[in-house]
XYZ file of N, CA, C and O in Angstrom:
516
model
N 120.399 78.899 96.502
C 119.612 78.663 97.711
C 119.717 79.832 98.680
O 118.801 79.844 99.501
N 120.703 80.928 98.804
C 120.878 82.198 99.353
C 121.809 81.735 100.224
O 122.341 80.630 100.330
N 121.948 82.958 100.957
C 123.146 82.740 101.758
C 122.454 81.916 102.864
O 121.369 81.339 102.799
N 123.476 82.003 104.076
C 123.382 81.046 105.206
C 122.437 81.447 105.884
O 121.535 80.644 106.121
N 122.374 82.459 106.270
C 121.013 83.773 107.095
C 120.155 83.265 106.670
O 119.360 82.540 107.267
N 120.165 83.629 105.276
C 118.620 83.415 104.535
C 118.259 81.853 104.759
O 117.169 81.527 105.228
N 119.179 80.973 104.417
C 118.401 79.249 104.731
C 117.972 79.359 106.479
O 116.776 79.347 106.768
N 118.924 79.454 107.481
C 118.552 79.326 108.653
C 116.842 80.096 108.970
O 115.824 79.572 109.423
N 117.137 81.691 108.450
C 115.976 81.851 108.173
C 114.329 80.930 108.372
O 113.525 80.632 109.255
N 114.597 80.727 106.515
C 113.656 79.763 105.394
C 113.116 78.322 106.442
O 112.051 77.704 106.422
N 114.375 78.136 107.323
C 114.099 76.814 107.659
C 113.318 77.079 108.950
O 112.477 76.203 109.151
N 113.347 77.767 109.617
C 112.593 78.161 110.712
C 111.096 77.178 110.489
O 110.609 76.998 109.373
N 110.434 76.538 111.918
C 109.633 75.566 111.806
C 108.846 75.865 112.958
O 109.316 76.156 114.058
N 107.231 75.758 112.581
C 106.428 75.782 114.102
C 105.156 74.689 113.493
O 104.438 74.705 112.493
N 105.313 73.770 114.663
C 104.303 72.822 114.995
C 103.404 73.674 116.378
O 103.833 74.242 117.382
N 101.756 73.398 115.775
C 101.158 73.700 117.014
C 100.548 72.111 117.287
O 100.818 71.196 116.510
N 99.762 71.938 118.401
C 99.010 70.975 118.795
C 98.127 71.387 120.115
O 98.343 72.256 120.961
N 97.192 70.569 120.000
C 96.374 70.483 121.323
C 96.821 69.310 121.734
O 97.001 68.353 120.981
N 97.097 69.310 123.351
C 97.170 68.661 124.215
C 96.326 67.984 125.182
O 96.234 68.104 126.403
N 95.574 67.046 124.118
C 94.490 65.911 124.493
C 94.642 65.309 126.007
O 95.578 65.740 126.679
N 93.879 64.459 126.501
C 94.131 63.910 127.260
C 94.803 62.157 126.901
O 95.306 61.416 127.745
N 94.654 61.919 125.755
C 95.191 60.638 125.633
C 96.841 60.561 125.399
O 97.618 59.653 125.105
N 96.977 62.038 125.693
C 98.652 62.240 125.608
C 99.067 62.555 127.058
O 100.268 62.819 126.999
N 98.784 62.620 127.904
C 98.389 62.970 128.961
C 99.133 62.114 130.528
O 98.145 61.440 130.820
N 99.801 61.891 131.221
C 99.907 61.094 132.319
C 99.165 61.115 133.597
O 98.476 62.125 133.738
N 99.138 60.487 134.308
C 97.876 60.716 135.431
C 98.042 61.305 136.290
O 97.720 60.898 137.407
N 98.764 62.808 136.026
C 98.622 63.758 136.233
C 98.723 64.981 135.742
O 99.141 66.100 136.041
N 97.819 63.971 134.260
C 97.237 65.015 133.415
C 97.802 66.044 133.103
O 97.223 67.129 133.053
N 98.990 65.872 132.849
C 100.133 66.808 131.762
C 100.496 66.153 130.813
O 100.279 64.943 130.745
N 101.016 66.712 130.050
C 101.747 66.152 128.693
C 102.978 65.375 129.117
O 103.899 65.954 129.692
N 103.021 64.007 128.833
C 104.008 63.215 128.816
C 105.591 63.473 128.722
O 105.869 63.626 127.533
N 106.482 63.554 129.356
C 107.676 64.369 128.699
C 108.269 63.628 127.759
O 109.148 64.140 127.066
N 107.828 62.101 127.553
C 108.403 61.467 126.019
C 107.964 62.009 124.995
O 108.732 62.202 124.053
N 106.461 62.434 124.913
C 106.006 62.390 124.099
C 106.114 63.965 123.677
O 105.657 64.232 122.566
N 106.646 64.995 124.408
C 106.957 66.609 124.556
C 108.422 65.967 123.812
O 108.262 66.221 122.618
N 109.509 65.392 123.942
C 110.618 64.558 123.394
C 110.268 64.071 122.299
O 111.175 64.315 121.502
N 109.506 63.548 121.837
C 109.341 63.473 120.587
C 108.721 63.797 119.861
O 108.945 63.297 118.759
N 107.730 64.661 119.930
C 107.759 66.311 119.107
C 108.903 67.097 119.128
O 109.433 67.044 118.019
N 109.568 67.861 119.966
C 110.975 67.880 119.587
C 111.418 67.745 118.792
O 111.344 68.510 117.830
N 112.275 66.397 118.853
C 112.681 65.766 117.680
C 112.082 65.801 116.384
O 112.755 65.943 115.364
N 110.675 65.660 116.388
C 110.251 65.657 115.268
C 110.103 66.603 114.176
O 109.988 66.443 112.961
N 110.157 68.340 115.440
C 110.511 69.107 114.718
C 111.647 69.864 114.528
O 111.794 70.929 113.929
N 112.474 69.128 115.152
C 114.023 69.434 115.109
C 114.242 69.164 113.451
O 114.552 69.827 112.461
N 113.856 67.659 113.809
C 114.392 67.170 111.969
C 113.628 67.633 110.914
O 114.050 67.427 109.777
N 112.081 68.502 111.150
C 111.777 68.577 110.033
C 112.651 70.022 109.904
O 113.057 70.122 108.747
N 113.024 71.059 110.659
C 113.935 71.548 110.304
C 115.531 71.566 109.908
O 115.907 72.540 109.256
N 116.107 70.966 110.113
C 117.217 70.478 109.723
C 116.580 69.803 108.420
O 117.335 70.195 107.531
N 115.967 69.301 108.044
C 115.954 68.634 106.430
C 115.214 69.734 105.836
O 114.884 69.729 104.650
N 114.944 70.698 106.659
C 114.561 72.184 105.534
C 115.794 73.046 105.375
O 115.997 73.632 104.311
N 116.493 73.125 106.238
C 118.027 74.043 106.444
C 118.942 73.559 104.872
O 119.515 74.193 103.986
N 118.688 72.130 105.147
C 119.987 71.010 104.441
C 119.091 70.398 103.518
O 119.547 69.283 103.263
N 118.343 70.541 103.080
C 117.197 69.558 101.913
C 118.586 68.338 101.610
O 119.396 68.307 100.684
N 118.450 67.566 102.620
C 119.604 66.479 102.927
C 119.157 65.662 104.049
O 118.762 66.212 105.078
N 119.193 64.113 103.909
C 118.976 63.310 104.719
C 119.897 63.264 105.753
O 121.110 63.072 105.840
N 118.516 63.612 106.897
C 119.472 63.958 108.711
C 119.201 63.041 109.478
O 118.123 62.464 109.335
N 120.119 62.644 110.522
C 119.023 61.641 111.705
C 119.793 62.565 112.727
O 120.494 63.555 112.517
N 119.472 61.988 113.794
C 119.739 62.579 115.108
C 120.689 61.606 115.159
O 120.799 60.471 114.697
N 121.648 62.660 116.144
C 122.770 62.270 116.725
C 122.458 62.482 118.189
O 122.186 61.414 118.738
N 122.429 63.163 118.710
C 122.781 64.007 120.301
C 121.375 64.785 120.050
O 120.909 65.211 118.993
N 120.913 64.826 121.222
C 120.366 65.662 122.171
C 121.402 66.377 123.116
O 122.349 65.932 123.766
N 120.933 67.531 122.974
C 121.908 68.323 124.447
C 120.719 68.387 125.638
O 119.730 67.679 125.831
N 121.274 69.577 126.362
C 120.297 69.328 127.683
C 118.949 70.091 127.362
O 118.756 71.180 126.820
N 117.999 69.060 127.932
C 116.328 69.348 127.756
C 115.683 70.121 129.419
O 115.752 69.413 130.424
N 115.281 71.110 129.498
C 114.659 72.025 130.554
C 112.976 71.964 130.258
O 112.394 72.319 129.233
N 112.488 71.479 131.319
C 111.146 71.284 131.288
C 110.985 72.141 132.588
O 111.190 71.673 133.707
N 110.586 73.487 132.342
C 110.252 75.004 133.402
C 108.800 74.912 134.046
O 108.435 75.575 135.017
N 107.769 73.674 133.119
C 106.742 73.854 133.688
C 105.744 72.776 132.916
O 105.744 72.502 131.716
N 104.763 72.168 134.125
C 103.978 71.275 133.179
C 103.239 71.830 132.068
O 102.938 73.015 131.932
N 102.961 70.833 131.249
C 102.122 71.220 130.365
C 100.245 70.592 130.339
O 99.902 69.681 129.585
N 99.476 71.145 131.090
C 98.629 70.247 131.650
C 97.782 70.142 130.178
O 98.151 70.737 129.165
N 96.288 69.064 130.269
C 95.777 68.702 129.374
C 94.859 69.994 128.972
O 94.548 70.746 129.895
N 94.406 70.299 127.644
C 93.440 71.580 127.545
C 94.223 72.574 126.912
O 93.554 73.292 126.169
N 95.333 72.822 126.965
C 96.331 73.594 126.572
C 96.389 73.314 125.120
O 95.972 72.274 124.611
N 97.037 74.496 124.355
C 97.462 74.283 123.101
C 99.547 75.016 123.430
O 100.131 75.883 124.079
N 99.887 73.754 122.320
C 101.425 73.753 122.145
C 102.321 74.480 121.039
O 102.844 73.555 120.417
N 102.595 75.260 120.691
C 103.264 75.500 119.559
C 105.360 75.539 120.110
O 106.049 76.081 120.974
N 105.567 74.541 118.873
C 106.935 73.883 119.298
C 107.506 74.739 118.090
O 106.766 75.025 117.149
N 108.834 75.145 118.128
C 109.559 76.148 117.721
C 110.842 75.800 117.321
O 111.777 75.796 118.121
N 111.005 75.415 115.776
C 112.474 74.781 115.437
C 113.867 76.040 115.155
O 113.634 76.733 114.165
N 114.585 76.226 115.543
C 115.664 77.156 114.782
C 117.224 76.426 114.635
O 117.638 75.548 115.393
N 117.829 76.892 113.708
C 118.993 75.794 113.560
C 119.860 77.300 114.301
O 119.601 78.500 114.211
N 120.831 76.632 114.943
C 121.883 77.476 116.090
C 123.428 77.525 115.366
O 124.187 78.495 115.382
N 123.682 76.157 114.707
C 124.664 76.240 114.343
C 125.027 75.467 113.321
O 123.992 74.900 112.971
N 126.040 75.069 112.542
C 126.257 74.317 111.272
C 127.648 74.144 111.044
O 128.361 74.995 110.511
N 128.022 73.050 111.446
C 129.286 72.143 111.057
C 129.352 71.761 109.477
O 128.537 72.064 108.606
N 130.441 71.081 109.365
C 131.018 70.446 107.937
C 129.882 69.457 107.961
O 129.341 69.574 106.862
N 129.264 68.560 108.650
C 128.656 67.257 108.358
C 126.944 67.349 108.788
O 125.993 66.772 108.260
N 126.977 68.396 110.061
C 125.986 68.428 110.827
C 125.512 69.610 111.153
O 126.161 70.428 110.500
N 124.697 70.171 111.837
C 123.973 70.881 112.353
C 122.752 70.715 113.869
O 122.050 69.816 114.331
N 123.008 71.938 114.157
C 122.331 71.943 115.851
C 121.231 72.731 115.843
O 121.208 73.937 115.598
N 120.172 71.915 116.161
C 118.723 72.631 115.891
C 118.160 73.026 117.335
O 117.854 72.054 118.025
N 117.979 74.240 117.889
C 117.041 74.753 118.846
C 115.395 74.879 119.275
O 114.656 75.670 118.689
N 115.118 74.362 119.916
C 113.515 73.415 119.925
C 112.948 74.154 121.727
O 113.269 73.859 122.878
N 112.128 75.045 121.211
C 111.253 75.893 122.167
C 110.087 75.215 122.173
O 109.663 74.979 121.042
N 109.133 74.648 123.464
C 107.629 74.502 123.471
C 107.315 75.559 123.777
O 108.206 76.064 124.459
N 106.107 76.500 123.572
C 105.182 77.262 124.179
C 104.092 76.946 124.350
O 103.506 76.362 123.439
N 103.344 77.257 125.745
C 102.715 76.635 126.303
C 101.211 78.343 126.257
O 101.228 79.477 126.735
N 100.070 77.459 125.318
C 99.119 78.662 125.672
C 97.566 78.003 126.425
O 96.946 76.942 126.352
N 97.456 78.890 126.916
C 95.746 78.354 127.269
C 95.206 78.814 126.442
O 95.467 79.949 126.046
N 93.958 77.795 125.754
C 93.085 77.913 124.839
C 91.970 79.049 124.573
O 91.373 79.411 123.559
N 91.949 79.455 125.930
C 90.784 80.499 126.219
C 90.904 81.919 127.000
O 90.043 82.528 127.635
N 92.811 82.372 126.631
C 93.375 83.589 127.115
C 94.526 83.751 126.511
O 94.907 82.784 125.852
N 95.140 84.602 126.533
C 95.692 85.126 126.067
C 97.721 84.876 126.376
O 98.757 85.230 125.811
N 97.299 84.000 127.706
C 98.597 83.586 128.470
C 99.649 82.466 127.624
O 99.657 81.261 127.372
N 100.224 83.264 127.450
C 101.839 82.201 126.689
C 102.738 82.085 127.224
O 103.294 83.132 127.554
N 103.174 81.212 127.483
C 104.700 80.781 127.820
C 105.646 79.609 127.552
O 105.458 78.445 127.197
N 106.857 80.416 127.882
C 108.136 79.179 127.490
C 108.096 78.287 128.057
O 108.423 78.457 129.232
N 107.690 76.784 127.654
C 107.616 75.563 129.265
C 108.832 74.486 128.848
O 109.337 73.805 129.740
N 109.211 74.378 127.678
C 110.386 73.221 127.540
C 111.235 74.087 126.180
O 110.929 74.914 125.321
N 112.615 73.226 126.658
C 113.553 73.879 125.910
C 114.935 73.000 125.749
O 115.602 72.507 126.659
N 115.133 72.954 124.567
C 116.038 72.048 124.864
C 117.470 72.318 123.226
O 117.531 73.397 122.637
N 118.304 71.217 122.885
C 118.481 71.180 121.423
C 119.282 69.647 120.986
O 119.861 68.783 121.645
N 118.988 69.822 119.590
C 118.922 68.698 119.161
C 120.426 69.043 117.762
O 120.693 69.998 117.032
N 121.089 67.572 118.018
C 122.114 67.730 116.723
C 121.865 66.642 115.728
O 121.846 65.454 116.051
N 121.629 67.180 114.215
C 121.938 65.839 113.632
C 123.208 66.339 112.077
O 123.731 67.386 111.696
N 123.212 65.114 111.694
C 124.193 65.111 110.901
C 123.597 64.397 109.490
O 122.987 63.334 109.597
N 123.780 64.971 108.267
C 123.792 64.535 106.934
C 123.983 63.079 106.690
O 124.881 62.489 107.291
N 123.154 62.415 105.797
C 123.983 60.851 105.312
C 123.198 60.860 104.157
O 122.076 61.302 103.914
N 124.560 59.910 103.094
C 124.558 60.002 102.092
C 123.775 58.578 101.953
O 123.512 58.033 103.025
N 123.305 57.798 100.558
C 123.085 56.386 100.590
C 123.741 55.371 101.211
O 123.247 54.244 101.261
N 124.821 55.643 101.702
C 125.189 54.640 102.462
C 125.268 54.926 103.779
O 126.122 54.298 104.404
N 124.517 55.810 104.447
C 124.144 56.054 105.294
C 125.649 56.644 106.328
O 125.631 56.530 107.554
N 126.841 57.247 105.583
C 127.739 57.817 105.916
C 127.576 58.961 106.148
O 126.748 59.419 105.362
N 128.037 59.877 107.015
C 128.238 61.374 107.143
C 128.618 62.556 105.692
O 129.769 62.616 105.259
N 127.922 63.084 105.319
C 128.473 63.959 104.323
C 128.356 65.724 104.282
O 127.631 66.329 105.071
N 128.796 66.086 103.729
C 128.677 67.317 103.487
C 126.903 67.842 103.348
O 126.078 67.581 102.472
N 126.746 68.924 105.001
C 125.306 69.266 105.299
C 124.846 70.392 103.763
O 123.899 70.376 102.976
N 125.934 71.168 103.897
C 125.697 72.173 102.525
C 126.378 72.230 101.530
O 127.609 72.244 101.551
N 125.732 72.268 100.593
C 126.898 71.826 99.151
C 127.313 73.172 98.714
O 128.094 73.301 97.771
């Protein structure tokens, strides 16, 4: 599977999206649950690319929201794994925030996410064999 570089690498993850209005709060930014669970969602699809191993979330660390994300916008969310324990691993989760019709990008949420390996019995196991 290569060395450690190379998986952290390999596992690297980007979700884009448009930011509809039915995602939207009534004041017409992106929801921060729903910015939270994209996140997550691509936290874990990286971590189960790092570890081709069943992960759940454990911990969230601290989440920084620098700026709304209003409706009209397009999102591209940014997975990188930071670090790697015996059982688990800590995935780093960037939003970037672009307007659809320039050229303007930026960092608007940031946060990271830990999860940990389980085996069929849904115990902690060894993330890399």
């Amino acid at each position: 599977m290569g060395t450690l570089e190379e998986r952290i690498s390999k596992s690297e993850t980007h979700i884009f999206k448009a930011v509809f209005p039915s995602t939207t709060n009534h004041y017409d930014t992106l929801f921060g649950g729903t910015a939270l669970h994209l996140m997550d969602e691509v936290a874990f699809i990286c971590a189960t690319r790092f570890s081709r191993k069943k992960v759940v979330t454990i911990s969230t660390g601290q989440i920084d929201f620098k700026k709304a994300i209003p409706a009209g916008t397009l999102i591209e969310l940014v997975a990188k794994v930071i670090s790697v324990g015996r059982t688990s691993c800590k995935i780093h989760v960037d939003i970037f925030m672009e307007q659809m019709y320039s050229e303007l990008r930026e960092t608007v949420v940031s946060g990271t996410f830990s999860f940990v390996a389980v085996d069929e019995n849904k115990k902690p196991t060894p993330i890399l064999d």
